[in-house]
Amino acid sequence: MATKLNKVPVVIVGVGWGGGIIAAELAKAGIKVVGLERGEDRSTADFQQVHDEYRYAIRLDLMQDASKETVTARNSLKEKALPMRQWGSFLPGEGVGGAGVHWNGQTWRFLPYDFEIKTMTDEKYGPDKLGPDYTLQDWGITYDEMEPYFYKYEQTAGISGEEMPLGPPRSEPYPTPPMISTPILDRFKEAATNLDLHPFMMPSANLSETYENPDGQTINACQYCGYCERFGCEYGAKTSPNVTVIPTAQNTGNFELRTDANVLEILHDDGGTATGVRYVDVKSGEEFEQPADVVVLTSYVMNNTRLLLQSKLGRPYNPETGEGVIGKNYCYQILGGATGYFEDEKFNTFMGAGALGATVDDFNGDNFDHSDLDFIHGGSLSITQTGRRPIANNPVPSGTPSWGSEFKQTSLQYFNRSLSVGAQGASIPHKNNYMDLDPEYTDSYGNPLLRLTYDFTDQDRALYEYLSKRGAEILKEMGANTVEERTISDHWDVVPYQTTHNTGGVIMGGDPETSAVNNYLQMWDVDNVFVVGASAFVHNGGYNPTGTVGALAYRAAEGIQQFIENGGQLVKAEKKNQSVV
């Protein structure tokens, strides 16, 4: 039997960027908050021996333990889903700081087009551009409404960047200057300019200089060591929740962090009001009930969705009827691009940082005309110098054997003689791409695993091919002797790593019939539950999602404070038929 604890005003489930921001803002306002994190505590001091590619990049030491909890996956409704026995396609983080510990630091704002994508697409191209199977809709908020929250997050994180020629409008410049450019990035920018494109330095949470944020937290300058993605930063130079919002919350005395606390259920009464959560101490196995006035889900996309389904909160999405919202609009990302091989030049690819890169936005959003194209949206095209490590980086031209002496010789030849231009392409929701509970497989506590049903669509394939060709054009202009475009597989595959930019499942909007949360991320069906994270994204854009997650978290924190003061729904529902393109 679970031990019932004393009631608190707010309980947070998951202490990464979303949970840290909510905790800091509420705690600064004098509100008592308990944060439950199922992983262990982490700080900069824990990463002093972090330059271990095998431990962190191969064995995935900072990620969720797939032997205890994983997801099942399939490509279509007709298939049986099978468990991912080890992480491959994406890497859910675990522990204090969440994915904000092991991220690269690329920090973007989604475009104005993203937030009103259905309205803008319909007005320019007509309502039949894609067809009825794509469940596209507006987000229930505009970019102009989001802009102050974007800047607040960038101030907290100290983001280093420069003006983006085709990017969204800004009220203020980035808090710190862009990172130092390199010969590789300069070459990309020169080639892009020659092609009449508009290159710029990528906005980065690997800071170009030491910075003190408005809360008084110091973030150090990047050392360009090349150990960002899948690693924590021992210098405290890659902005993370652990060096910003979490210590800010703790310094108030109003925030209690409990680690090794795995939440199994959101408790609620028959009237639809959440009363708290039930969690288990993962080390002792003891169960606890934590009563609360407000429950805030701030865990990973899939965990937010799963916990709502498991707790029977909200209406599960049914792909056969199109009804329901929890699990709807799962989106991934379309990662086209190309690789160039240089026979007579060497590059210092072993050096770098997670968000050291240059980008063009000419093919992102609706920055180009789609009238004669069979897709919408687009993606950012970038070259990054993240620090090429020896185990997992073996670029070789197609036709090279995957093992043996020829592979080794060719791998050594091109380790520092190859460069890639990669695309982050938008992912547009489809009625058959969704999440629900698996009917057969369970986790170590006996609860159903989340089942992911996902496959590439015609939209994805067309966008992938288009962006790969654009990447190849830049590499040819850069002088590569051989250029190979990436090709999309017949079906999405769980095995090779692609990206951890999963979105959707608890989407936001203005209509409760087609969305789960309003634009403060407050559930339509349960007033005192807020669901924060990329689970709110209606589709996935052409950028990394973290900047938009951070902005939405700041807006949600504002909404939670309003709810605590006044109660009730914070947004008036709008009934709109905006569910298909």
Coordinates of C-alpha atoms in Angstrom, one line a residue:
M1 CA 0.0 0.0 0.0
A2 CA 1.3 3.4 -1.0
T3 CA 2.4 5.9 1.8
K4 CA 0.4 9.1 1.5
L5 CA 2.5 12.2 1.8
N6 CA 1.5 15.8 2.7
K7 CA -0.2 17.8 0.0
V8 CA 1.8 20.3 -2.0
P9 CA 0.6 23.1 -4.3
V10 CA 2.5 21.8 -7.4
V11 CA 4.1 18.5 -8.3
I12 CA 6.3 18.2 -11.4
V13 CA 6.9 14.9 -13.2
G14 CA 10.3 15.0 -14.8
V15 CA 13.1 17.5 -14.1
G16 CA 14.7 18.5 -17.4
W17 CA 14.3 21.8 -19.3
G18 CA 10.5 21.9 -19.0
G19 CA 10.4 20.8 -15.3
G20 CA 13.3 23.1 -14.4
I21 CA 11.8 26.1 -16.0
I22 CA 8.4 25.5 -14.3
A23 CA 10.1 24.9 -10.9
A24 CA 12.2 28.0 -11.2
E25 CA 9.4 30.3 -12.2
L26 CA 6.9 29.1 -9.6
A27 CA 9.5 28.9 -6.8
K28 CA 10.6 32.4 -7.5
A29 CA 7.0 33.4 -7.2
G30 CA 6.8 31.9 -3.7
I31 CA 4.9 28.7 -4.7
K32 CA 6.0 25.4 -3.1
V33 CA 7.0 22.8 -5.7
V34 CA 8.0 19.2 -5.6
G35 CA 9.9 17.8 -8.6
L36 CA 9.9 14.0 -9.2
E37 CA 12.7 12.6 -11.3
R38 CA 13.0 8.9 -11.9
G39 CA 16.7 9.1 -12.6
E40 CA 19.7 10.0 -10.5
D41 CA 20.9 13.5 -9.6
R42 CA 23.6 15.0 -11.8
S43 CA 25.8 18.1 -11.7
T44 CA 28.8 19.4 -13.6
A45 CA 31.1 17.6 -11.1
D46 CA 29.7 14.3 -12.3
F47 CA 31.2 14.8 -15.8
Q48 CA 34.9 15.2 -15.0
Q49 CA 35.6 11.9 -16.7
V50 CA 33.1 12.4 -19.5
H51 CA 35.4 12.1 -22.5
D52 CA 34.6 8.4 -22.9
E53 CA 33.0 7.7 -26.3
Y54 CA 32.4 4.0 -25.5
R55 CA 30.6 4.7 -22.2
Y56 CA 28.4 7.6 -23.3
A57 CA 28.1 7.6 -27.1
I58 CA 28.0 3.8 -27.6
R59 CA 26.7 2.3 -24.3
L60 CA 24.4 5.3 -23.8
D61 CA 25.1 5.8 -20.1
L62 CA 22.9 8.9 -19.8
M63 CA 19.9 7.4 -21.4
Q64 CA 16.8 5.6 -20.2
D65 CA 17.3 1.9 -19.3
A66 CA 15.6 0.0 -22.1
S67 CA 15.7 -3.2 -20.1
K68 CA 13.2 -1.7 -17.6
E69 CA 11.1 0.4 -19.8
T70 CA 11.1 0.8 -23.6
V71 CA 8.6 1.4 -26.4
T72 CA 7.2 -1.0 -29.0
A73 CA 7.3 0.0 -32.6
R74 CA 5.7 -0.9 -35.9
N75 CA 5.2 0.8 -39.3
S76 CA 1.5 0.3 -39.8
L77 CA -1.7 -0.6 -38.0
K78 CA -1.7 -4.1 -39.6
E79 CA 1.6 -5.0 -38.0
K80 CA 2.4 -6.4 -34.6
A81 CA 4.6 -4.0 -32.6
L82 CA 7.8 -5.3 -31.1
P83 CA 9.9 -3.9 -28.2
M84 CA 13.1 -1.8 -28.9
R85 CA 15.5 -4.0 -26.9
Q86 CA 18.1 -1.3 -27.1
W87 CA 17.9 2.3 -28.2
G88 CA 18.6 3.1 -31.8
S89 CA 16.5 5.5 -33.8
F90 CA 16.2 7.9 -30.8
L91 CA 17.7 8.2 -27.3
P92 CA 15.4 9.2 -24.4
G93 CA 17.4 10.8 -21.6
E94 CA 17.1 10.0 -17.9
G95 CA 18.2 11.7 -14.7
V96 CA 18.2 15.3 -13.5
G97 CA 18.5 17.6 -16.5
G98 CA 17.0 15.0 -18.8
A99 CA 17.9 15.4 -22.5
G100 CA 19.2 18.9 -21.6
V101 CA 22.3 17.2 -20.3
H102 CA 23.3 15.3 -23.4
W103 CA 21.9 17.6 -26.1
N104 CA 24.1 19.4 -28.7
G105 CA 22.9 22.9 -27.9
Q106 CA 21.4 23.9 -31.2
T107 CA 18.7 26.4 -30.2
W108 CA 16.1 27.7 -32.6
R109 CA 12.8 29.4 -32.7
F110 CA 10.1 27.8 -34.8
L111 CA 8.9 30.1 -37.7
P112 CA 5.7 32.2 -37.8
Y113 CA 4.6 29.8 -40.5
D114 CA 4.8 26.8 -38.1
F115 CA 2.4 28.2 -35.6
E116 CA -0.3 29.0 -38.3
I117 CA 0.7 26.4 -40.8
K118 CA -2.8 25.2 -41.8
T119 CA -4.2 28.7 -42.2
M120 CA -1.1 30.0 -44.1
T121 CA -0.9 26.8 -46.3
D122 CA -4.6 27.0 -47.2
E123 CA -4.5 30.7 -48.0
K124 CA -1.5 30.3 -50.4
Y125 CA -1.9 26.9 -51.9
G126 CA -5.5 25.9 -51.3
P127 CA -7.0 23.3 -48.8
D128 CA -6.2 20.3 -51.0
K129 CA -2.4 20.7 -51.2
L130 CA -1.6 17.4 -49.3
G131 CA -5.0 15.6 -48.9
P132 CA -7.2 14.5 -46.1
D133 CA -4.9 11.9 -44.5
Y134 CA -2.5 14.6 -43.2
T135 CA -3.9 15.9 -39.8
L136 CA -2.4 19.4 -40.1
Q137 CA -3.7 22.2 -37.9
D138 CA -2.7 25.5 -36.3
W139 CA -1.2 25.6 -32.9
G140 CA -3.7 28.0 -31.3
I141 CA -1.1 30.7 -30.8
T142 CA 0.9 33.0 -33.1
Y143 CA 4.7 33.6 -33.3
D144 CA 4.1 37.2 -32.2
E145 CA 2.5 35.9 -29.0
M146 CA 5.4 33.5 -28.5
E147 CA 8.2 35.9 -29.2
P148 CA 8.7 37.2 -25.6
Y149 CA 8.9 33.7 -24.2
F150 CA 11.5 32.7 -26.8
Y151 CA 13.7 35.6 -25.7
K152 CA 13.1 34.8 -22.0
Y153 CA 14.5 31.3 -22.6
E154 CA 17.4 32.6 -24.7
Q155 CA 18.3 35.0 -21.8
T156 CA 18.2 32.2 -19.3
A157 CA 20.4 30.0 -21.5
G158 CA 22.7 32.8 -22.8
I159 CA 22.3 31.7 -26.4
S160 CA 25.1 32.7 -28.7
G161 CA 24.0 33.7 -32.2
E162 CA 23.7 36.3 -34.9
E163 CA 20.9 37.8 -37.0
M164 CA 19.3 35.2 -39.3
P165 CA 18.6 36.7 -42.7
L166 CA 15.4 34.7 -43.3
G167 CA 14.6 33.9 -39.7
P168 CA 11.7 35.0 -37.6
P169 CA 11.7 38.6 -36.3
R170 CA 13.4 39.3 -33.0
S171 CA 12.7 42.0 -30.4
E172 CA 16.3 41.8 -29.1
P173 CA 19.6 40.4 -30.3
Y174 CA 21.0 37.1 -28.9
P175 CA 22.4 37.5 -25.4
T176 CA 25.9 36.5 -26.5
P177 CA 27.8 36.7 -29.8
P178 CA 28.0 33.7 -32.2
M179 CA 30.6 31.0 -31.7
I180 CA 34.0 31.3 -33.4
S181 CA 33.8 30.3 -37.1
T182 CA 36.2 27.8 -38.6
P183 CA 37.7 27.1 -42.1
I184 CA 35.0 24.4 -42.6
L185 CA 32.2 26.7 -41.8
D186 CA 33.7 29.6 -43.7
R187 CA 33.9 27.4 -46.8
F188 CA 30.2 26.5 -46.4
K189 CA 29.2 30.1 -46.0
E190 CA 31.2 31.1 -49.1
A191 CA 29.7 28.4 -51.2
A192 CA 26.2 29.2 -50.0
T193 CA 26.7 32.8 -50.8
N194 CA 27.9 31.9 -54.3
L195 CA 24.6 30.1 -54.8
D196 CA 22.7 33.2 -53.7
L197 CA 21.7 31.6 -50.4
H198 CA 21.8 33.4 -47.0
P199 CA 24.2 31.6 -44.6
F200 CA 24.7 32.5 -40.9
M201 CA 26.2 31.1 -37.7
M202 CA 23.9 28.6 -35.9
P203 CA 22.4 29.8 -32.6
S204 CA 24.2 27.8 -29.9
A205 CA 23.9 26.9 -26.2
N206 CA 27.6 26.2 -26.3
L207 CA 28.4 29.8 -25.2
S208 CA 31.0 32.0 -27.0
E209 CA 31.8 33.8 -23.8
T210 CA 31.2 33.5 -20.0
Y211 CA 27.7 34.8 -19.2
E212 CA 25.6 35.5 -16.2
N213 CA 21.9 35.1 -16.8
P214 CA 19.1 37.2 -15.2
D215 CA 18.7 34.7 -12.4
G216 CA 22.4 35.1 -11.4
Q217 CA 23.6 31.7 -12.7
T218 CA 27.0 31.7 -14.5
I219 CA 27.5 29.7 -17.7
N220 CA 31.1 29.3 -18.8
A221 CA 32.6 29.8 -22.3
C222 CA 32.8 26.8 -24.6
Q223 CA 36.2 25.0 -24.8
Y224 CA 35.5 23.4 -28.2
C225 CA 36.4 20.0 -26.9
G226 CA 34.1 18.1 -29.3
Y227 CA 32.2 16.1 -26.5
C228 CA 28.7 17.5 -26.5
E229 CA 26.2 15.2 -28.1
R230 CA 25.5 12.2 -25.7
F231 CA 27.8 13.8 -23.1
G232 CA 27.4 16.1 -20.1
C233 CA 29.7 19.2 -20.1
E234 CA 32.3 19.2 -17.4
Y235 CA 33.0 22.9 -17.9
G236 CA 29.5 24.0 -17.4
A237 CA 29.7 25.7 -20.8
K238 CA 26.9 23.8 -22.6
T239 CA 23.8 25.4 -21.1
S240 CA 21.8 22.8 -19.3
P241 CA 19.0 22.9 -16.7
N242 CA 21.6 21.7 -14.2
V243 CA 23.6 25.0 -14.3
T244 CA 20.6 27.3 -14.8
V245 CA 17.0 26.8 -13.8
I246 CA 17.4 23.9 -11.4
P247 CA 19.8 25.7 -9.1
T248 CA 17.7 28.8 -9.4
A249 CA 14.7 26.9 -8.1
Q250 CA 16.6 25.3 -5.3
N251 CA 18.1 28.6 -4.1
T252 CA 14.6 29.9 -3.4
G253 CA 13.9 27.3 -0.7
N254 CA 10.6 26.6 -2.4
F255 CA 11.6 23.6 -4.5
E256 CA 12.2 20.1 -3.3
L257 CA 13.8 17.7 -5.8
R258 CA 13.3 13.9 -5.3
T259 CA 15.3 11.6 -7.5
D260 CA 14.8 7.9 -8.2
A261 CA 11.0 8.7 -8.1
N262 CA 9.3 7.0 -11.0
V263 CA 5.7 8.2 -11.4
L264 CA 3.3 5.4 -12.4
E265 CA -0.1 7.2 -12.3
I266 CA -1.8 10.5 -12.2
L267 CA -4.5 10.3 -9.5
H268 CA -7.9 11.9 -10.2
D269 CA -11.4 11.9 -8.9
D270 CA -14.6 11.1 -10.7
G271 CA -15.2 14.7 -11.4
G272 CA -12.1 15.0 -13.7
T273 CA -9.8 16.8 -11.2
A274 CA -6.3 15.5 -10.6
T275 CA -5.5 14.9 -7.0
G276 CA -1.8 14.1 -7.2
V277 CA 0.5 11.3 -8.4
R278 CA 1.5 7.8 -7.4
Y279 CA 5.2 7.0 -7.6
V280 CA 7.7 4.3 -6.7
D281 CA 11.1 4.7 -5.2
V282 CA 13.2 2.8 -7.8
K283 CA 15.8 1.8 -5.2
S284 CA 13.6 0.6 -2.3
G285 CA 10.5 -0.3 -4.3
E286 CA 8.3 1.6 -1.8
E287 CA 5.3 3.4 -3.3
F288 CA 4.1 6.9 -2.4
E289 CA 1.1 9.1 -3.1
Q290 CA 2.0 12.8 -3.5
P291 CA -1.2 14.8 -3.3
A292 CA -1.1 18.2 -5.1
D293 CA -3.3 21.0 -6.2
V294 CA -1.7 21.1 -9.7
V295 CA 0.0 18.3 -11.6
V296 CA 2.6 19.3 -14.3
L297 CA 3.9 16.6 -16.7
T298 CA 7.3 17.7 -17.9
S299 CA 8.9 14.4 -19.0
Y300 CA 9.9 13.2 -22.5
V301 CA 7.3 13.2 -25.3
M302 CA 6.6 9.5 -25.1
N303 CA 6.5 9.4 -21.3
N304 CA 4.0 12.4 -21.2
T305 CA 1.7 10.6 -23.6
R306 CA 2.1 7.2 -21.9
L307 CA 1.3 8.5 -18.4
L308 CA -1.9 10.2 -19.6
L309 CA -3.0 7.0 -21.3
Q310 CA -2.1 4.9 -18.4
S311 CA -3.9 7.2 -16.0
K312 CA -7.0 7.3 -18.3
L313 CA -6.9 11.1 -18.6
G314 CA -8.0 12.6 -21.8
R315 CA -9.5 10.9 -24.9
P316 CA -7.2 8.4 -26.6
Y317 CA -6.7 8.9 -30.3
N318 CA -8.3 6.4 -32.6
P319 CA -6.8 6.4 -36.1
E320 CA -9.7 4.5 -37.6
T321 CA -12.2 7.2 -36.7
G322 CA -10.0 10.2 -36.2
E323 CA -11.6 10.8 -32.9
G324 CA -9.6 11.5 -29.6
V325 CA -6.5 13.4 -29.0
I326 CA -4.0 11.7 -26.7
G327 CA -1.4 10.0 -28.8
K328 CA -2.4 12.0 -32.0
N329 CA 0.0 13.7 -34.4
Y330 CA 3.2 11.8 -33.6
C331 CA 6.0 13.4 -35.7
Y332 CA 9.6 12.7 -36.2
Q333 CA 12.0 14.6 -38.5
I334 CA 13.2 14.2 -42.1
L335 CA 17.0 14.2 -42.2
G336 CA 18.1 14.5 -45.8
G337 CA 21.4 15.9 -46.9
A338 CA 24.6 14.8 -48.7
T339 CA 28.3 13.9 -48.0
G340 CA 31.2 15.2 -50.0
Y341 CA 34.6 13.5 -50.3
F342 CA 37.7 15.5 -50.9
E343 CA 40.7 13.6 -52.3
D344 CA 43.5 16.2 -51.7
E345 CA 42.4 18.2 -48.6
K346 CA 42.2 17.5 -44.9
F347 CA 40.0 19.1 -42.4
N348 CA 40.2 19.2 -38.6
T349 CA 37.0 17.4 -38.1
F350 CA 38.0 16.0 -34.8
M351 CA 37.6 19.5 -33.2
G352 CA 34.4 21.3 -32.5
A353 CA 31.3 21.7 -30.3
G354 CA 27.7 20.5 -30.4
A355 CA 26.2 23.6 -32.0
L356 CA 29.3 24.9 -33.9
G357 CA 27.8 25.2 -37.3
A358 CA 26.5 27.4 -40.2
T359 CA 23.1 27.2 -41.7
V360 CA 20.9 28.4 -44.6
D361 CA 17.2 28.8 -44.1
D362 CA 16.3 29.4 -47.8
F363 CA 14.5 26.1 -48.0
N364 CA 12.8 26.1 -44.6
G365 CA 9.2 26.8 -43.8
D366 CA 7.5 28.6 -46.6
N367 CA 10.6 30.7 -47.5
F368 CA 10.4 29.3 -51.0
D369 CA 7.4 28.7 -53.4
H370 CA 5.8 25.3 -53.1
S371 CA 3.2 25.7 -55.9
D372 CA 4.8 23.2 -58.2
L373 CA 6.1 20.9 -55.4
D374 CA 4.4 17.9 -53.9
F375 CA 5.2 18.7 -50.3
I376 CA 4.9 21.6 -47.9
H377 CA 7.3 23.2 -45.4
G378 CA 11.0 22.4 -45.7
G379 CA 14.0 22.4 -43.5
S380 CA 17.2 24.1 -42.4
L381 CA 20.5 23.0 -44.2
S382 CA 23.6 23.1 -42.0
I383 CA 27.2 22.0 -41.8
T384 CA 28.3 21.3 -38.2
Q385 CA 31.7 20.7 -36.7
T386 CA 30.7 18.8 -33.6
G387 CA 33.9 16.8 -33.1
R388 CA 34.2 13.6 -35.1
R389 CA 35.1 10.8 -32.7
P390 CA 36.8 7.5 -33.8
I391 CA 34.4 4.7 -32.9
A392 CA 31.1 5.9 -34.4
N393 CA 32.4 8.0 -37.3
N394 CA 33.6 6.1 -40.3
P395 CA 32.5 7.9 -43.4
V396 CA 33.2 6.0 -46.6
P397 CA 31.8 6.2 -50.2
S398 CA 29.1 3.9 -51.2
G399 CA 30.2 0.5 -52.5
T400 CA 32.9 0.2 -49.8
P401 CA 32.7 -3.0 -47.8
S402 CA 31.3 -2.6 -44.3
W403 CA 34.1 -4.5 -42.7
G404 CA 37.6 -5.8 -43.4
S405 CA 40.9 -4.4 -44.6
E406 CA 39.4 -2.3 -47.4
F407 CA 36.9 -0.7 -45.1
K408 CA 39.6 0.1 -42.6
Q409 CA 41.8 1.7 -45.2
T410 CA 39.0 3.7 -46.8
S411 CA 37.8 4.8 -43.4
L412 CA 41.2 6.1 -42.5
Q413 CA 41.4 7.9 -45.8
Y414 CA 38.2 9.8 -45.5
F415 CA 38.0 10.4 -41.7
N416 CA 39.3 13.9 -42.2
R417 CA 38.6 14.2 -45.9
S418 CA 34.8 14.2 -45.9
L419 CA 32.2 16.8 -45.0
S420 CA 28.4 16.5 -44.7
V421 CA 25.6 19.0 -45.2
G422 CA 22.6 17.8 -43.3
A423 CA 19.0 18.8 -43.3
Q424 CA 16.5 19.0 -40.5
G425 CA 13.3 18.6 -42.4
A426 CA 9.8 19.2 -41.0
S427 CA 7.6 16.2 -40.2
I428 CA 3.9 16.7 -41.1
P429 CA 1.4 14.7 -39.1
H430 CA -0.5 11.8 -40.7
K431 CA -3.5 10.0 -39.4
N432 CA -1.7 6.7 -39.1
N433 CA 1.3 8.0 -37.2
Y434 CA 0.4 7.9 -33.5
M435 CA 1.0 6.5 -30.0
D436 CA -1.1 4.3 -27.8
L437 CA -0.6 1.6 -25.2
D438 CA 0.7 -1.8 -26.3
P439 CA -1.9 -4.5 -25.7
E440 CA 0.8 -7.2 -24.9
Y441 CA 4.1 -5.9 -23.6
T442 CA 4.7 -4.4 -20.2
D443 CA 7.5 -2.7 -18.3
S444 CA 9.2 -3.9 -15.1
Y445 CA 6.3 -2.7 -13.0
G446 CA 3.7 -4.5 -15.1
N447 CA 2.3 -1.4 -16.8
P448 CA 1.7 -1.4 -20.6
L449 CA 4.5 -0.1 -22.8
L450 CA 3.9 2.8 -25.2
R451 CA 3.3 1.6 -28.7
L452 CA 4.6 3.7 -31.5
T453 CA 3.1 3.4 -35.0
Y454 CA 5.1 5.4 -37.5
D455 CA 6.3 5.3 -41.1
F456 CA 7.5 7.7 -43.7
T457 CA 4.9 9.3 -45.9
D458 CA 4.8 10.6 -49.5
Q459 CA 5.3 14.1 -48.1
D460 CA 8.4 12.9 -46.2
R461 CA 9.9 11.3 -49.3
A462 CA 9.4 14.3 -51.5
L463 CA 10.9 16.6 -48.9
Y464 CA 13.8 14.3 -48.2
E465 CA 14.8 14.1 -51.9
Y466 CA 14.5 17.9 -52.4
L467 CA 16.6 18.8 -49.4
S468 CA 19.3 16.2 -50.2
K469 CA 19.7 17.7 -53.7
R470 CA 20.1 21.2 -52.2
G471 CA 22.7 19.9 -49.8
A472 CA 24.6 18.2 -52.7
E473 CA 24.6 21.5 -54.6
I474 CA 26.3 23.3 -51.7
L475 CA 29.0 20.5 -51.4
K476 CA 29.7 20.6 -55.1
E477 CA 30.2 24.4 -54.8
M478 CA 32.5 23.7 -51.8
G479 CA 34.8 21.7 -54.1
A480 CA 34.1 18.1 -53.1
N481 CA 35.5 15.6 -55.6
T482 CA 32.6 13.2 -55.1
V483 CA 29.2 14.0 -53.7
E484 CA 26.6 11.4 -52.6
E485 CA 23.1 12.4 -51.7
R486 CA 21.4 10.6 -48.8
T487 CA 18.5 8.3 -49.7
I488 CA 15.5 7.6 -47.6
S489 CA 14.8 4.0 -46.6
D490 CA 11.6 2.2 -47.8
H491 CA 10.3 2.3 -44.2
W492 CA 11.3 3.9 -40.9
D493 CA 13.7 1.6 -39.1
V494 CA 14.2 1.6 -35.3
V495 CA 17.8 0.4 -35.5
P496 CA 20.0 3.2 -36.9
Y497 CA 20.2 6.4 -34.9
Q498 CA 18.4 9.3 -36.7
T499 CA 17.3 11.9 -34.2
T500 CA 15.8 12.2 -30.7
H501 CA 13.5 15.0 -32.0
N502 CA 10.2 13.2 -31.4
T503 CA 7.1 15.4 -31.0
G504 CA 3.3 15.2 -30.6
G505 CA 1.0 13.0 -28.6
V506 CA -0.5 15.8 -26.4
I507 CA -0.9 18.5 -28.9
M508 CA -1.9 22.1 -28.4
G509 CA -4.6 24.1 -30.2
G510 CA -7.7 26.2 -30.0
D511 CA -10.3 23.5 -30.4
P512 CA -10.8 20.7 -27.7
E513 CA -12.1 18.4 -30.3
T514 CA -8.7 18.3 -32.1
S515 CA -6.2 19.2 -29.4
A516 CA -5.4 18.0 -25.9
V517 CA -4.1 21.2 -24.3
N518 CA -4.7 24.9 -24.8
N519 CA -1.9 27.5 -25.5
Y520 CA -0.9 27.6 -21.9
L521 CA -0.5 23.7 -22.2
Q522 CA -3.4 23.3 -19.7
M523 CA -5.5 20.2 -20.5
W524 CA -8.9 20.9 -21.9
D525 CA -10.4 17.9 -20.0
V526 CA -8.6 18.4 -16.6
D527 CA -8.1 22.0 -15.6
N528 CA -5.4 21.4 -13.0
V529 CA -3.1 19.3 -15.3
F530 CA -0.5 21.0 -17.5
V531 CA 1.5 19.0 -20.0
V532 CA 4.8 20.7 -21.0
G533 CA 7.2 19.6 -23.7
A534 CA 7.5 18.8 -27.4
S535 CA 4.5 16.5 -26.8
A536 CA 2.5 19.8 -27.4
F537 CA 3.9 20.2 -31.0
V538 CA 1.2 19.9 -33.6
H539 CA 3.9 19.0 -36.2
N540 CA 7.7 19.1 -36.1
G541 CA 9.5 22.0 -37.8
G542 CA 12.8 22.4 -39.7
Y543 CA 14.8 23.0 -36.5
N544 CA 15.8 21.4 -33.2
P545 CA 12.8 21.6 -30.9
T546 CA 14.5 22.7 -27.6
G547 CA 14.2 26.5 -28.0
T548 CA 10.4 26.1 -28.7
V549 CA 10.1 23.7 -25.8
G550 CA 11.7 26.3 -23.5
A551 CA 9.5 29.1 -24.7
L552 CA 6.4 27.1 -24.2
A553 CA 7.5 26.1 -20.7
Y554 CA 7.8 29.8 -19.8
R555 CA 4.3 30.4 -21.1
A556 CA 3.0 27.4 -19.2
A557 CA 4.6 28.7 -16.0
E558 CA 2.8 31.9 -16.4
G559 CA -0.4 30.0 -17.0
I560 CA 0.0 27.8 -13.9
Q561 CA 0.4 30.9 -11.8
Q562 CA -2.8 32.4 -13.2
F563 CA -4.6 29.1 -12.5
I564 CA -3.4 29.0 -8.9
E565 CA -4.7 32.5 -8.4
N566 CA -8.0 32.2 -10.3
G567 CA -8.7 28.6 -11.3
G568 CA -10.7 27.4 -14.3
Q569 CA -9.8 27.2 -18.0
L570 CA -7.3 29.9 -19.0
V571 CA -8.3 30.0 -22.7
K572 CA -11.7 30.1 -24.3
A573 CA -12.2 27.2 -26.7
E574 CA -12.7 27.9 -30.4
K575 CA -14.6 25.4 -32.5
K576 CA -12.9 25.3 -35.9
N577 CA -12.8 22.7 -38.6
Q578 CA -9.0 22.8 -39.0
S579 CA -8.0 19.1 -38.7
V580 CA -7.0 18.4 -42.3
V581 CA -5.3 20.0 -45.2

